N, CA, C and O of each residue as an XYZ file, in Angstrom:
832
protein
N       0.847     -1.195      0.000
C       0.000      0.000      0.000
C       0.877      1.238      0.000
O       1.905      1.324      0.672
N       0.395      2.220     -0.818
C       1.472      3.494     -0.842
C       0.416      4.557      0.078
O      -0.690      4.329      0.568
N       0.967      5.362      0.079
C       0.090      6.674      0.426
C       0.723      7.825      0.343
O       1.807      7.784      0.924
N       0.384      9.214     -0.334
C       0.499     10.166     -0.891
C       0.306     11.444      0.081
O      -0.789     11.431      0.643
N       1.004     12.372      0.352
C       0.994     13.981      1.266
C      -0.516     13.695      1.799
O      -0.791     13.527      2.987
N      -1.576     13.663      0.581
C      -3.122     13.752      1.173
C      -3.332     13.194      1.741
O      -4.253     13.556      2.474
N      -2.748     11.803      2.003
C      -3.608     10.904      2.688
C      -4.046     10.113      1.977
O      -4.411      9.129      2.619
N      -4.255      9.996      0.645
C      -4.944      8.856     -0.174
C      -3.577      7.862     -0.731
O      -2.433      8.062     -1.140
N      -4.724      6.373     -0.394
C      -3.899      5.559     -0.504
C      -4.071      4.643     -1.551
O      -5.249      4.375     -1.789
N      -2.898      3.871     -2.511
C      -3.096      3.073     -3.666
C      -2.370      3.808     -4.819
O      -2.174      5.023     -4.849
N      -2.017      2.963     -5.716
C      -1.450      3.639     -7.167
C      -2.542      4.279     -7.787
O      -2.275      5.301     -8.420
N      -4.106      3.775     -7.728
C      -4.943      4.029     -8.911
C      -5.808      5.207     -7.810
O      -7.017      5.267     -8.033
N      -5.401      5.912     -6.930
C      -5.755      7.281     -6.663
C      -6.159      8.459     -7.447
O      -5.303      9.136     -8.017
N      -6.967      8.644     -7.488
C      -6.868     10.098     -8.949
C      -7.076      9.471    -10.153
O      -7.642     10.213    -10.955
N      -6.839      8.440    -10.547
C      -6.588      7.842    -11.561
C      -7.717      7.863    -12.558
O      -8.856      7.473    -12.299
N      -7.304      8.368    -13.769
C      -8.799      8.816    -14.897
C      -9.456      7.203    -14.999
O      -8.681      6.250    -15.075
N     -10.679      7.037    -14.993
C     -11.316      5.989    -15.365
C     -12.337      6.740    -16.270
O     -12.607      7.937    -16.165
N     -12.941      5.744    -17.303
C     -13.737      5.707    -18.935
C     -15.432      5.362    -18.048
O     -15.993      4.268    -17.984
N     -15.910      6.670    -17.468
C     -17.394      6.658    -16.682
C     -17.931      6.234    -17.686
O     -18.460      5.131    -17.554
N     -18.031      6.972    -19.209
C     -19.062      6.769    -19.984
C     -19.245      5.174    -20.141
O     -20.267      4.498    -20.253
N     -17.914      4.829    -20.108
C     -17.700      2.923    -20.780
C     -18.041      2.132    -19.259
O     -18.131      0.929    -19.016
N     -18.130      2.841    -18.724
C     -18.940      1.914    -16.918
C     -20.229      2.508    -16.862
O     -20.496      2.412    -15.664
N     -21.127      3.023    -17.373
C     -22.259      3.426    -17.225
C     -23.428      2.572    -17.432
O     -24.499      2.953    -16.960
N     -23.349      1.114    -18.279
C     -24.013      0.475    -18.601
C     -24.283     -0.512    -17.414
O     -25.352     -0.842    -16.899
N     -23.226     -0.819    -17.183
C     -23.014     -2.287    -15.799
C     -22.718     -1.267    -14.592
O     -22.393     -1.799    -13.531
N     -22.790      0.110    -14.628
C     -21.837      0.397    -13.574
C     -23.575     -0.398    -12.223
O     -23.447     -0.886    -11.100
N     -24.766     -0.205    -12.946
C     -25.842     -0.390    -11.641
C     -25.917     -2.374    -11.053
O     -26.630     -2.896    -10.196
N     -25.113     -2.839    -11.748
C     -24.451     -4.248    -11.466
C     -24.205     -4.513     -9.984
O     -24.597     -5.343     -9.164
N     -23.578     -3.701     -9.987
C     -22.883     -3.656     -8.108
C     -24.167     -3.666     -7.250
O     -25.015     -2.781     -7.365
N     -24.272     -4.605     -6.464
C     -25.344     -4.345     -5.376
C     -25.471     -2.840     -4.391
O     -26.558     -2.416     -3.999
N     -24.644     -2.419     -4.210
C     -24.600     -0.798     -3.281
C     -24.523      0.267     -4.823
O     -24.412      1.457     -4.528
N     -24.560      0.035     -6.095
C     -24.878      0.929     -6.789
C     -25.921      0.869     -7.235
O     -26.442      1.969     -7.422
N     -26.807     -0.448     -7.657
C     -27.766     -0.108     -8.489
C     -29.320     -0.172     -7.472
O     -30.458      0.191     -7.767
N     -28.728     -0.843     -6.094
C     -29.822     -0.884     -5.167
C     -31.007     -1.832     -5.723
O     -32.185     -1.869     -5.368
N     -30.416     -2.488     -6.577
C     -32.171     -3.469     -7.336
C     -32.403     -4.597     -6.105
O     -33.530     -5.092     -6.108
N     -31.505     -5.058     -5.076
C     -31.678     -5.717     -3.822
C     -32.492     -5.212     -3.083
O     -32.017     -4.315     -2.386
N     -33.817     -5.472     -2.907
C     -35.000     -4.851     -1.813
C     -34.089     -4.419     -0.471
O     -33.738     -3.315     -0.057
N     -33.826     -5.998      0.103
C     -32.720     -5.457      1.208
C     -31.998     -4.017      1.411
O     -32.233     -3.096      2.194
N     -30.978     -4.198      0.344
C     -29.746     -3.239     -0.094
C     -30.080     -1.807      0.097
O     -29.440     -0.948      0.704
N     -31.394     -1.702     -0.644
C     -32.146     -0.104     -0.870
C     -32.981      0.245      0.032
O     -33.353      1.410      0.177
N     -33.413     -0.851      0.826
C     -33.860     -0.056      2.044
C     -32.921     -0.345      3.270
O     -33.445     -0.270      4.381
N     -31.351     -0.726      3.172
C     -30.410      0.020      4.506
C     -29.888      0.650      4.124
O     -29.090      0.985      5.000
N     -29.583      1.545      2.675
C     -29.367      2.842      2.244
C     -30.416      3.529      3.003
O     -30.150      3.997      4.110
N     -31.819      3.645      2.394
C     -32.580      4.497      2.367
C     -32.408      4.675      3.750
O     -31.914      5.767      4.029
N     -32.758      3.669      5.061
C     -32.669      3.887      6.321
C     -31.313      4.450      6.517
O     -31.433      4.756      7.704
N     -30.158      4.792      6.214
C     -29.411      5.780      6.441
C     -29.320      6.805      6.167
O     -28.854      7.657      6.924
N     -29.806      7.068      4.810
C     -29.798      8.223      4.409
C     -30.778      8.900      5.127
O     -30.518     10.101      5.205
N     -32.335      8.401      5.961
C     -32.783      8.818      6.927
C     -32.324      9.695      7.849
O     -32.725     10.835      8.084
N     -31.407      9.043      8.380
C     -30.382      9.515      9.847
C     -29.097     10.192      9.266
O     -28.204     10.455     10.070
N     -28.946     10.453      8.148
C     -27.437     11.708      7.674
C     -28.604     12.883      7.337
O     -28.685     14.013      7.820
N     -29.273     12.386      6.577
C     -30.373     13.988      6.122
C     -31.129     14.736      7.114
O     -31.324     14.214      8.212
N     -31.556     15.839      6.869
C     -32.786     16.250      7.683
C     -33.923     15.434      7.395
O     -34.326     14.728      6.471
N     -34.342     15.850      8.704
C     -36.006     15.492      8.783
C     -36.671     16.200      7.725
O     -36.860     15.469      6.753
N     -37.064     17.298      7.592
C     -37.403     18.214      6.689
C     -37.031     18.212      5.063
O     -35.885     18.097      4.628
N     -37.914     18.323      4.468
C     -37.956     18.742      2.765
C     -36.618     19.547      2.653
O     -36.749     20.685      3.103
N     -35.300     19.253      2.152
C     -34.255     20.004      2.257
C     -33.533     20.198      0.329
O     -34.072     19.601     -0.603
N     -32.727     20.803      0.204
C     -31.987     20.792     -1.007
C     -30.982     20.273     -1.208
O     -30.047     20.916     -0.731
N     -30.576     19.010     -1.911
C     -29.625     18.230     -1.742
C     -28.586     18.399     -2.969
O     -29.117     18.572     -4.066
N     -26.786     18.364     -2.912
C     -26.403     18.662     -3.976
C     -25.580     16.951     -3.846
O     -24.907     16.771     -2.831
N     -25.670     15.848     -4.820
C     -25.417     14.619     -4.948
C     -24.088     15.127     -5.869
O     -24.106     15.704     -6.956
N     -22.993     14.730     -5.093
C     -21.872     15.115     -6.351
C     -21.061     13.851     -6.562
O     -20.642     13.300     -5.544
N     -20.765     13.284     -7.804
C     -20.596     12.102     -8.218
C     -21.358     11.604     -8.352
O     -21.021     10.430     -8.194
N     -22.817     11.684     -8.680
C     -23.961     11.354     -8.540
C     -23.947      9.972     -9.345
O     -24.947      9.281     -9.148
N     -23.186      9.556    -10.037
C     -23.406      8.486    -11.499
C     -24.591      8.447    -11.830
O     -25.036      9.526    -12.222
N     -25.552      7.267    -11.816
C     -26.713      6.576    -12.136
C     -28.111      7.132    -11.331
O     -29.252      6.836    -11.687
N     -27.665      8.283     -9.795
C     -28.522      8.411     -9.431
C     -29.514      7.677     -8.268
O     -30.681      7.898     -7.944
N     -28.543      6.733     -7.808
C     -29.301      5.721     -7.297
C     -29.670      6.649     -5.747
O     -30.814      6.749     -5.303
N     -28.900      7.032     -5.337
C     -28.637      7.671     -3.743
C     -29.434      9.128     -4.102
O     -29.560      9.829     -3.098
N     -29.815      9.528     -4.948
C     -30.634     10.955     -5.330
C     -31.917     10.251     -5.914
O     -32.717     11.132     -6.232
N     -32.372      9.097     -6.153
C     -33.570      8.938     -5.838
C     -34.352      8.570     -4.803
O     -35.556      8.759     -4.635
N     -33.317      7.862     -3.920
C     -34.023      7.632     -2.289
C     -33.942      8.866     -1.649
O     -34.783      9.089     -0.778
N     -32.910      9.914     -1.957
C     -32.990     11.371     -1.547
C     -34.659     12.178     -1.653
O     -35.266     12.911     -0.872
N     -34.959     11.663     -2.903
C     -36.325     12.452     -3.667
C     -37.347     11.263     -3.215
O     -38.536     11.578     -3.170
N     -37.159     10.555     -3.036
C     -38.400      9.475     -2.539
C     -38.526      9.734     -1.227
O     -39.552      9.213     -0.790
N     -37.639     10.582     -0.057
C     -37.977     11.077      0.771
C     -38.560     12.599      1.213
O     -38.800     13.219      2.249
N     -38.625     12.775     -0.104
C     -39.343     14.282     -0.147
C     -37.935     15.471     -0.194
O     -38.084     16.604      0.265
N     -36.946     15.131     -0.650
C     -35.879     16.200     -0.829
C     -35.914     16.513     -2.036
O     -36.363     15.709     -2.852
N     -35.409     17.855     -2.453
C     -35.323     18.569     -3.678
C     -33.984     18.128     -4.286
O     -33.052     18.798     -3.840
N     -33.593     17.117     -5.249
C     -31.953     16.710     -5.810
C     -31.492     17.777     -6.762
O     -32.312     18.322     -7.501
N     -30.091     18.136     -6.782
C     -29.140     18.438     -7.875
C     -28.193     17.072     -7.771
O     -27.526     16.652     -6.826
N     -28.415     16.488     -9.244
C     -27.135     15.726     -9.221
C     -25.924     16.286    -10.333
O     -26.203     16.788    -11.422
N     -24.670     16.106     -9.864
C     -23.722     16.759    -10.833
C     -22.786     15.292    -11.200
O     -22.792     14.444    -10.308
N     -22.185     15.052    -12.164
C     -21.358     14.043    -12.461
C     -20.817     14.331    -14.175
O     -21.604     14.784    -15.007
N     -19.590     14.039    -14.463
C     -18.908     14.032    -14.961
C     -19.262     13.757    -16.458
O     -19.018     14.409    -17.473
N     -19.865     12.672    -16.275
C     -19.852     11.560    -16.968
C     -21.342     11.735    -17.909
O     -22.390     11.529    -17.298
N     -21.414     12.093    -19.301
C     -22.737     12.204    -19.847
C     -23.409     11.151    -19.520
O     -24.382     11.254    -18.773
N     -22.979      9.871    -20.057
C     -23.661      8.508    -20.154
C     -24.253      8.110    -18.781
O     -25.240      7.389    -18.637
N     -23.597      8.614    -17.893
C     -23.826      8.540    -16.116
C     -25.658      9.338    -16.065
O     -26.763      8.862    -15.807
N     -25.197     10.657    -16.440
C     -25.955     11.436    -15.984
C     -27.504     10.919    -17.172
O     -28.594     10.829    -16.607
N     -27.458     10.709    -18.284
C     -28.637     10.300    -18.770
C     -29.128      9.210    -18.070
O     -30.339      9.401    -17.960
N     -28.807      8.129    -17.520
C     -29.174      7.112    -16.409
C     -29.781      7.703    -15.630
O     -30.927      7.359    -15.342
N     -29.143      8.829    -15.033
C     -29.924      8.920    -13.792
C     -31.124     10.044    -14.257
O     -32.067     10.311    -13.511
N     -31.013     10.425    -15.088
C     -32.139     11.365    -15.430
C     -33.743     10.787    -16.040
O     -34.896     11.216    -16.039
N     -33.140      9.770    -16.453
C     -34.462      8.801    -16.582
C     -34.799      7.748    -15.277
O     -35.891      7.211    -15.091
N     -34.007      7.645    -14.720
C     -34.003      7.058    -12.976
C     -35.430      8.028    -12.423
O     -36.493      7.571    -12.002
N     -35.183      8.962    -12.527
C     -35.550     10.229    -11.303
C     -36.738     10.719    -12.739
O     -37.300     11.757    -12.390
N     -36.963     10.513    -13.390
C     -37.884     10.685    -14.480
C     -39.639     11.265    -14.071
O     -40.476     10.364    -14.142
N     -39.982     12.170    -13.813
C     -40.978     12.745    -12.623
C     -40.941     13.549    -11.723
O     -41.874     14.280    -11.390
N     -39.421     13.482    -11.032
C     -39.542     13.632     -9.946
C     -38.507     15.006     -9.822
O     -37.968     15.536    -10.794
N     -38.355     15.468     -8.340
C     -38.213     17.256     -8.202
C     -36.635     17.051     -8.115
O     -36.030     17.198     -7.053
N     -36.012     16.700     -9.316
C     -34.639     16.301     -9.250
C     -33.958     16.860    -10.887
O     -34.437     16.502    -11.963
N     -32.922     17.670    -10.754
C     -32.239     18.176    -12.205
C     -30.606     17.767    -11.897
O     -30.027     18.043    -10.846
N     -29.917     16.945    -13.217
C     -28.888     16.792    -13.379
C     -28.120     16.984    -14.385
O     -28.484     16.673    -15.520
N     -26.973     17.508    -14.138
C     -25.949     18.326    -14.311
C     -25.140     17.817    -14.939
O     -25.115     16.633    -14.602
N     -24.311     18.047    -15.811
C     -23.271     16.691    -16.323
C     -21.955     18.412    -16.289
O     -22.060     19.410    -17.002
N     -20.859     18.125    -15.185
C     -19.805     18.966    -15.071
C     -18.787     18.207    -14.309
O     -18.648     16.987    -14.393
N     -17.975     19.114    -13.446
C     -16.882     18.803    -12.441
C     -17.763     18.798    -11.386
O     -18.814     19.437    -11.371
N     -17.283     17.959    -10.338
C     -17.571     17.649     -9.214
C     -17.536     18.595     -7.881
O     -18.320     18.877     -6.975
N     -15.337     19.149     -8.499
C     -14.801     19.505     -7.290
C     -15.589     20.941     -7.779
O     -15.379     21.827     -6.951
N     -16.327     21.328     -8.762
C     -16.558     22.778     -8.816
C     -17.813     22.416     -9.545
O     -17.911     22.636    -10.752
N     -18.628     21.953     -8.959
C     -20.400     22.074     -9.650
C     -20.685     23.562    -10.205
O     -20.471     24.630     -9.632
N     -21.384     23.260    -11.844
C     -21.806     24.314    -12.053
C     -23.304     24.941    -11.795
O     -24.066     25.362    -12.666
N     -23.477     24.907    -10.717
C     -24.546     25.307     -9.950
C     -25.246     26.656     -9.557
O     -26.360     26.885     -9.087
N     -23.672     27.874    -10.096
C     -23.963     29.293     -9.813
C     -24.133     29.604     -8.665
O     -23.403     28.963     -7.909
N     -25.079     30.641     -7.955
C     -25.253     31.090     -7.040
C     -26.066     30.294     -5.905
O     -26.223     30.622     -4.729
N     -26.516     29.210     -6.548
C     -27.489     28.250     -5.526
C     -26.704     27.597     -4.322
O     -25.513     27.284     -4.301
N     -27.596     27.472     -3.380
C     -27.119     26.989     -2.230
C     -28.102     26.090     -1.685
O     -29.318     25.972     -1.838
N     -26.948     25.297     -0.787
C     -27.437     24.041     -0.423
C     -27.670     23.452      0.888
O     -26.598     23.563      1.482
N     -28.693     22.768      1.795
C     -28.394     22.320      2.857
C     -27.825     20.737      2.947
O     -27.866     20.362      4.119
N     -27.450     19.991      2.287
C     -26.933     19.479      1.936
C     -25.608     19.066      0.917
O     -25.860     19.297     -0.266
N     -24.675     18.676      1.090
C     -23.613     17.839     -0.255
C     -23.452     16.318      0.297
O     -22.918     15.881      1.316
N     -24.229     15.590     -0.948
C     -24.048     14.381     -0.544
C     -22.733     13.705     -1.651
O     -22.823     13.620     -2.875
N     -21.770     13.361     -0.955
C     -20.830     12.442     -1.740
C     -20.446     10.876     -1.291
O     -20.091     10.530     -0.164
N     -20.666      9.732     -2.864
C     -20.119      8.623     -2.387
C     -19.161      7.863     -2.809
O     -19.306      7.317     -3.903
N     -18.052      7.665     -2.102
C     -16.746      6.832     -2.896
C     -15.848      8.325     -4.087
O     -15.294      8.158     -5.174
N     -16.021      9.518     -3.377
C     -15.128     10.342     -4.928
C     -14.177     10.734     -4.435
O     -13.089     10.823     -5.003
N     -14.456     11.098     -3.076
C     -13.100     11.832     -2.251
C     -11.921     11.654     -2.383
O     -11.037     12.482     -2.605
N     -11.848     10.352     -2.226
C     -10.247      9.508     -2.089
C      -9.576     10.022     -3.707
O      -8.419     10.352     -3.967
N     -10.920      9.930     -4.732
C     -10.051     10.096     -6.507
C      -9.801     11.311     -6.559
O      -9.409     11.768     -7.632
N      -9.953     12.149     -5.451
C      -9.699     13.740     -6.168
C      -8.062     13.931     -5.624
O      -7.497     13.410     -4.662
N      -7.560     14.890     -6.646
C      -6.116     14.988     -6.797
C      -5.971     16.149     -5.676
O      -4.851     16.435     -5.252
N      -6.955     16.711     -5.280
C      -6.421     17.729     -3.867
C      -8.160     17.291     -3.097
O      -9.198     17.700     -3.618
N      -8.150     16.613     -2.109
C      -9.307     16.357     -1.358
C      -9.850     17.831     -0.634
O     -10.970     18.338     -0.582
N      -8.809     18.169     -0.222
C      -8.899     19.301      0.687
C      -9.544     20.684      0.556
O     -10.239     21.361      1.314
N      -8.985     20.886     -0.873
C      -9.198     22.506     -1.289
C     -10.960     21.953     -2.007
O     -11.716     22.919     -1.904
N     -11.606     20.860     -2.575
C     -12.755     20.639     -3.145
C     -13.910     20.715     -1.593
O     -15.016     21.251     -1.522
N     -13.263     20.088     -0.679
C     -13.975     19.809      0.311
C     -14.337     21.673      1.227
O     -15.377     22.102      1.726
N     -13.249     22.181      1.119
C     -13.418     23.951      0.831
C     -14.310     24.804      0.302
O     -14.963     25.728      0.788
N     -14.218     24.263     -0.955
C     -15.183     24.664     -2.258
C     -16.876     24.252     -1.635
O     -17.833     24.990     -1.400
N     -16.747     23.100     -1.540
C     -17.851     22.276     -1.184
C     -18.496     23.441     -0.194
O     -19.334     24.255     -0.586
N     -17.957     23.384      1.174
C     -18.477     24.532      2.389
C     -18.651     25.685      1.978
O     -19.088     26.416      2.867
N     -18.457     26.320      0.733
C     -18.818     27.263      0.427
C     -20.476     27.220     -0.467
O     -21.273     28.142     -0.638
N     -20.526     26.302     -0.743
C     -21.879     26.140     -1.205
C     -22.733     25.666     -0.688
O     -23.774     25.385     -1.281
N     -22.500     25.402      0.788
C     -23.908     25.300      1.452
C     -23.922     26.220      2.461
O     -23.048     26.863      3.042
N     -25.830     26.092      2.587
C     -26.177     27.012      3.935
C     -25.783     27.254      4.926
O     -24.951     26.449      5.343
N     -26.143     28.505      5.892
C     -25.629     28.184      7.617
C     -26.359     26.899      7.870
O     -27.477     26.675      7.406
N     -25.426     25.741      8.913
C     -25.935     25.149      9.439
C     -26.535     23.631      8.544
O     -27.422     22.807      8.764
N     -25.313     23.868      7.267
C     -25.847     22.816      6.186
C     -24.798     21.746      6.677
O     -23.949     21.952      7.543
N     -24.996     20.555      5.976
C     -23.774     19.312      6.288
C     -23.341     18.622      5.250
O     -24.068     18.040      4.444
N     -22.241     18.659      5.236
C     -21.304     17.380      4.298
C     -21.438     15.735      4.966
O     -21.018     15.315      6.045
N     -22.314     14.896      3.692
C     -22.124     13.947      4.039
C     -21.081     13.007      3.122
O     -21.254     12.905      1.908
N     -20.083     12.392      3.753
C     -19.274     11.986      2.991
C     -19.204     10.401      3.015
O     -18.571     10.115      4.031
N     -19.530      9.383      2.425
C     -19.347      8.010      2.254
C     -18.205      7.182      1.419
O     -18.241      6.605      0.332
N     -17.291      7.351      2.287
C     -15.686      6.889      1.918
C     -14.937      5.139      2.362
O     -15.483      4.232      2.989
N     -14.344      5.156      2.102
C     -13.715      4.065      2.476
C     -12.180      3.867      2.001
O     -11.636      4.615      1.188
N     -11.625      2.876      2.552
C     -10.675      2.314      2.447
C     -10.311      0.570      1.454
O      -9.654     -0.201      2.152
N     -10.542      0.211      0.547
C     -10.502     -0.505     -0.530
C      -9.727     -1.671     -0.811
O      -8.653     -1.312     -1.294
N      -9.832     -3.288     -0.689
C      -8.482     -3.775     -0.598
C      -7.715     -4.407      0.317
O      -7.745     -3.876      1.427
N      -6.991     -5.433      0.205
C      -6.314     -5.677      0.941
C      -4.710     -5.791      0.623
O      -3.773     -5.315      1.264
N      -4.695     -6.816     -0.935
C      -3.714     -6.428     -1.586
C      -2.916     -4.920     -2.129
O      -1.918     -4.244     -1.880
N      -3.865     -4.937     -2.846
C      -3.636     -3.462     -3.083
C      -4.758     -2.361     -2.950
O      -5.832     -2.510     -3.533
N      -4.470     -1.156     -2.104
C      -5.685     -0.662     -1.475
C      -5.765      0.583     -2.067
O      -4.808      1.172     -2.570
N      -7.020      1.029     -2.006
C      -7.325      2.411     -2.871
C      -8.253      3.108     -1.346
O      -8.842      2.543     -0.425
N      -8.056      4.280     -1.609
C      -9.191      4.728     -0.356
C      -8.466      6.544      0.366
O      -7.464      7.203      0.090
N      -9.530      6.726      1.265
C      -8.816      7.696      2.329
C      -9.732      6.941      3.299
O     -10.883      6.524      3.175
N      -8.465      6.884      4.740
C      -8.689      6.563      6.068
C      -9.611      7.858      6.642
O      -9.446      9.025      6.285
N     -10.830      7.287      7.817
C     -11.523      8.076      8.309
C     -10.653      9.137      8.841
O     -11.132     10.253      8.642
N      -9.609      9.135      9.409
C      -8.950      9.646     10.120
C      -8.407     10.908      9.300
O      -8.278     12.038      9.770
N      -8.111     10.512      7.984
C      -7.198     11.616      7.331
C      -8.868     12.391      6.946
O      -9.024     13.503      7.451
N      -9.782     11.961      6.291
C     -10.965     12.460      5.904
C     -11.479     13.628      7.542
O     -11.352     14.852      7.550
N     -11.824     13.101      8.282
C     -12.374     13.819      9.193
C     -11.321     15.333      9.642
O     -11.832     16.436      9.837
N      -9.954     15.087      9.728
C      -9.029     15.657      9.760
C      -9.064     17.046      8.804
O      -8.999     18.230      9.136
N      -9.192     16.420      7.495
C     -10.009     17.547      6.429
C     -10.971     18.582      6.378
O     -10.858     19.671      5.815
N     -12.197     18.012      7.203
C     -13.300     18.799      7.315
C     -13.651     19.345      8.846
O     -14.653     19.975      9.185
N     -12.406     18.871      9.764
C     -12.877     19.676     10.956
C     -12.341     20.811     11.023
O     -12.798     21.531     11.910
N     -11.273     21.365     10.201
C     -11.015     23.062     10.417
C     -12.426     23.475     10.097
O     -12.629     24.094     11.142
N     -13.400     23.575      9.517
C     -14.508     24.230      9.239
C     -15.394     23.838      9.345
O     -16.345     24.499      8.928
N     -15.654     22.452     10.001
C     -17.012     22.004     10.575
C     -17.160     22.489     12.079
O     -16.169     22.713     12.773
N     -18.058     22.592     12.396
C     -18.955     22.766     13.879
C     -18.992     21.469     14.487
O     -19.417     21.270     15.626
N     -18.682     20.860     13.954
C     -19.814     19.589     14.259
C     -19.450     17.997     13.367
O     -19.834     17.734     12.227
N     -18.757     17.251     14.119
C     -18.375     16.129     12.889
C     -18.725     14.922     13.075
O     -18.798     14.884     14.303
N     -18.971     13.993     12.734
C     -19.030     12.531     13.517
C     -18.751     11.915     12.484
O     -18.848     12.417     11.365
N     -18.273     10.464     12.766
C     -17.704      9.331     11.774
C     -18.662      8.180     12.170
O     -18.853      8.041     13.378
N     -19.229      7.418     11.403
C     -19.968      6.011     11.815
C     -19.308      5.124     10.792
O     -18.724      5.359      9.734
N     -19.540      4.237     11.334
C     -18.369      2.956     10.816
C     -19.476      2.092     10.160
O     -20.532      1.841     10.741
N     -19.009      1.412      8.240
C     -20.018      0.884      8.020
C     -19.297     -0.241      7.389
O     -19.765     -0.381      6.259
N     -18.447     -1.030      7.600
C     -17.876     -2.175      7.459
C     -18.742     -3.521      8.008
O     -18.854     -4.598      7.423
N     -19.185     -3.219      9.009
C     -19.693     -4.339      9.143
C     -21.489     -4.621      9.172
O     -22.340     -5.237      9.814
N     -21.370     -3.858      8.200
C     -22.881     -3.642      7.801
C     -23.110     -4.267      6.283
O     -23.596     -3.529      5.427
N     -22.769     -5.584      5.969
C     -23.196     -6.381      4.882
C     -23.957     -5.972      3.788
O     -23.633     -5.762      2.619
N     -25.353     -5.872      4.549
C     -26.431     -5.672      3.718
C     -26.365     -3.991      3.058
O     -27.251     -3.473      2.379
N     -25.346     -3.493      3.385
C     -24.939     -2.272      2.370
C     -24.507     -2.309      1.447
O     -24.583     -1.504      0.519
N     -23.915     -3.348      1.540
C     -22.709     -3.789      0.140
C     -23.399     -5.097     -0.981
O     -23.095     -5.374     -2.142
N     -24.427     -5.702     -0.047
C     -24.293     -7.000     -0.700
C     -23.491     -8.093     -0.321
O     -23.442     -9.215     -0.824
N     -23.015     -7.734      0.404
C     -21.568     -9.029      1.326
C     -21.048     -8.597      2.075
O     -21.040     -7.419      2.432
N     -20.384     -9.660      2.552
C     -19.709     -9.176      3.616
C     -18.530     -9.006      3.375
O     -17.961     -9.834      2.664
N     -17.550     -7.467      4.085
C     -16.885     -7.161      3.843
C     -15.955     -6.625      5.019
O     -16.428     -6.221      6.081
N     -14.350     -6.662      4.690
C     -13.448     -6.584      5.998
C     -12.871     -5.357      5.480
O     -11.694     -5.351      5.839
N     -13.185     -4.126      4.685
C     -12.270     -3.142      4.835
C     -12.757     -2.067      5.340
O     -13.890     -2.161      5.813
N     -12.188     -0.978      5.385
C     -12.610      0.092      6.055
C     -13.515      0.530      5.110
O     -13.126      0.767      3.967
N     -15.366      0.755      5.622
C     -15.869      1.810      4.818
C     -16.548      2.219      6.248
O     -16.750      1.657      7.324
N     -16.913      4.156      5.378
C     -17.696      4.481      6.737
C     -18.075      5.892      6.172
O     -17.744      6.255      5.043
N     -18.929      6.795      7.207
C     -19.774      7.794      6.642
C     -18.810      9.120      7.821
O     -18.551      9.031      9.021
N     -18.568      9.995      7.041
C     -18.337     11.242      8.072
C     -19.688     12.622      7.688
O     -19.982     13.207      6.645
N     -19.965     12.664      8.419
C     -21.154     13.881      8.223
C     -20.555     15.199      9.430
O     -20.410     15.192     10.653
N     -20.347     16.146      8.456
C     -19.981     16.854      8.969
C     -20.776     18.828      8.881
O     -20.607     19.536      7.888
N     -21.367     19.176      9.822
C     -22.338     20.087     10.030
C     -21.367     21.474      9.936
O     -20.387     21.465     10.681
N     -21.530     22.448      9.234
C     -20.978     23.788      9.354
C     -21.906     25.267      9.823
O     -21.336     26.356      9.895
């Protein structure tokens, strides 16, 4: 395992991957495409307990397929999803097809969103690929409300060879400017993934 000034660990860190050419299978994965009854409702029951109670404005960045911005909107939240990736973002736009949700096809670390603001940024698995975690996660706090929260769903990847950021370096990141931080540990929570799994994954939500 290597690890880099940031904190992110693995050769394939940052590393460009072909979204458009994973867009077809990318909803394959049991924790991406949620087609497991199980699976999508111990998302949804988390995403319960990171969101407000309340009808809120959510900005989904890395959004791919949309899967985590339609249980967002099936709970009565308003979605922006932003992602990279055209082929990504037409998925999820017919996903969310009805519903009070518009997506974006741009950069992540700099959504083109304009002047809008958010009580929410939901991100899952992007952190670790960005080539400066720190200064996006910056950016990020600048686009939400007083009193809005970063929820971040990260992990650690691997055993052979590991890809990831440790909770530790992640939380480290967002407490100069959070109020308010907590880490919950989701490794040994199976039915998130589809299996069972021994590496580090886990959620930091962090309130500003």
């Amino acid at each position: 395992m290597t690890q880099d000034s940031k904190g992110l660990t693995g050769a394939d860190a940052g590393t460009d991957v072909d979204w458009d050419a994973q867009a077809a299978s990318f909803d394959d994965e049991p924790d991406h495409g949620l087609r497991d009854p199980e699976v999508r409702r111990a998302w949804a029951e988390r995403l319960r307990d990171w969101l407000p109670g309340r009808a809120s404005d959510i900005l989904d960045l890395g959004c791919g397929t949309g899967s985590l911005s339609l249980l967002a909107a099936e709970q009565g939240h308003r979605v922006t999803g932003v992602d990279a990736s055209p082929a990504m973002i037409d998925l999820a736009r017919a996903k969310l097809a009805g519903r009070d949700a518009v997506f974006l096809v741009g950069d992540a670390t700099a959504p083109p969103v304009g002047e809008q603001r958010y009580d929410v940024i939901l991100v899952r698995h992007m952190v670790w690929a960005l080539p400066d975690p720190g200064r996006a996660l910056r950016h990020w706090r600048g686009l939400l409300r007083p009193g809005g929260r970063l929820v971040l769903v990260e992990g650690v990847w691997g055993t052979v060879t590991s890809a990831g950021i440790p909770a530790d370096v992640l939380t480290g990141l967002v407490a100069p400017f959070a109020a308010e931080v907590r880490t919950e540990r989701l490794s040994g929570e199976a039915v998130l993934w589809g299996r069972e799994v021994s590496d580090e994954r886990y959620v930091v939500v962090a309130v500003v």
